[in-house]
Amino acid sequence: EQSATKLLACGGLDTKIYLFNINRKEEPGRMSKTMEIVGHAGIVTCCNFLNENFIVSGSNDSVLILWDIEKEGASVRQFVDHESEITCMDVCEEDRNIIVSGSDDTTIRVWDVRVKEPCTRVFEESKSSINSVKFMPGR
């Protein structure tokens, strides 16, 4: 029985996102990257998979980017409503087309990647930077 490909995503100071196949057999303690995704103008602060074909990332360039893994990490769409660094993000378990992001601009934004105007809700009650967001798991 062959196990499904399991990917690990990470990003950081070099503004890139790296994907690793964690099923690949390599020498102990080593992992080689499967894909390198380039497109942010700043540090990648967060990333998450929508599904096996798409990943979304946030950056201190204030942009969320949706990437197509099947097309070698091509940028599909950019979400540019935040006015400062995106510090955190989560993807809704029940509908993986819905994303929430938090920012140093003190807002939380809810996005739907399927619609023309993707920012569907804005919460502006915070008086300081948003550093963590998480959807409540469904039942």
Phi, psi and omega in degrees: 000128181266132180278150180292153177294130176246123181254147172243133179245144174209158178210167182187214189299333183277007177071010183250160173247135179243137174248137180235138173272110185279354176274342184296131179278121179223177178296147184307137177083002182238147172221133176253148185285146177268325183208147175239124183249128184239137177170340177281152177263001181214181180304133175279116185263339182198153175205155182200149177275135168279319177197196183288349182252341187228143175229148176238145181223153176238158187212167174283004170277003178073018183240137166264137178233134174263127184243144177261109182294322181295337179253042176057034177080028179293139176289123181266320185199146176243140180246114195240021185283337178292148182256359180208183184310133170276123186256339184200163183198155173214157177246133182292129180294321185285329178219097188286008171269355181256129182235146171239141179226149175239154188215162171294347177283006177073012179250155169246131181237139176252132186238145171238112187291349183272344188254160184297314176259089193291335180281105187265338179212146175228130176248121187238027185277344183286148177256002179214177181305144175266124184243357179203135174221147179203128172287144174289131179298147179284175180249000000 
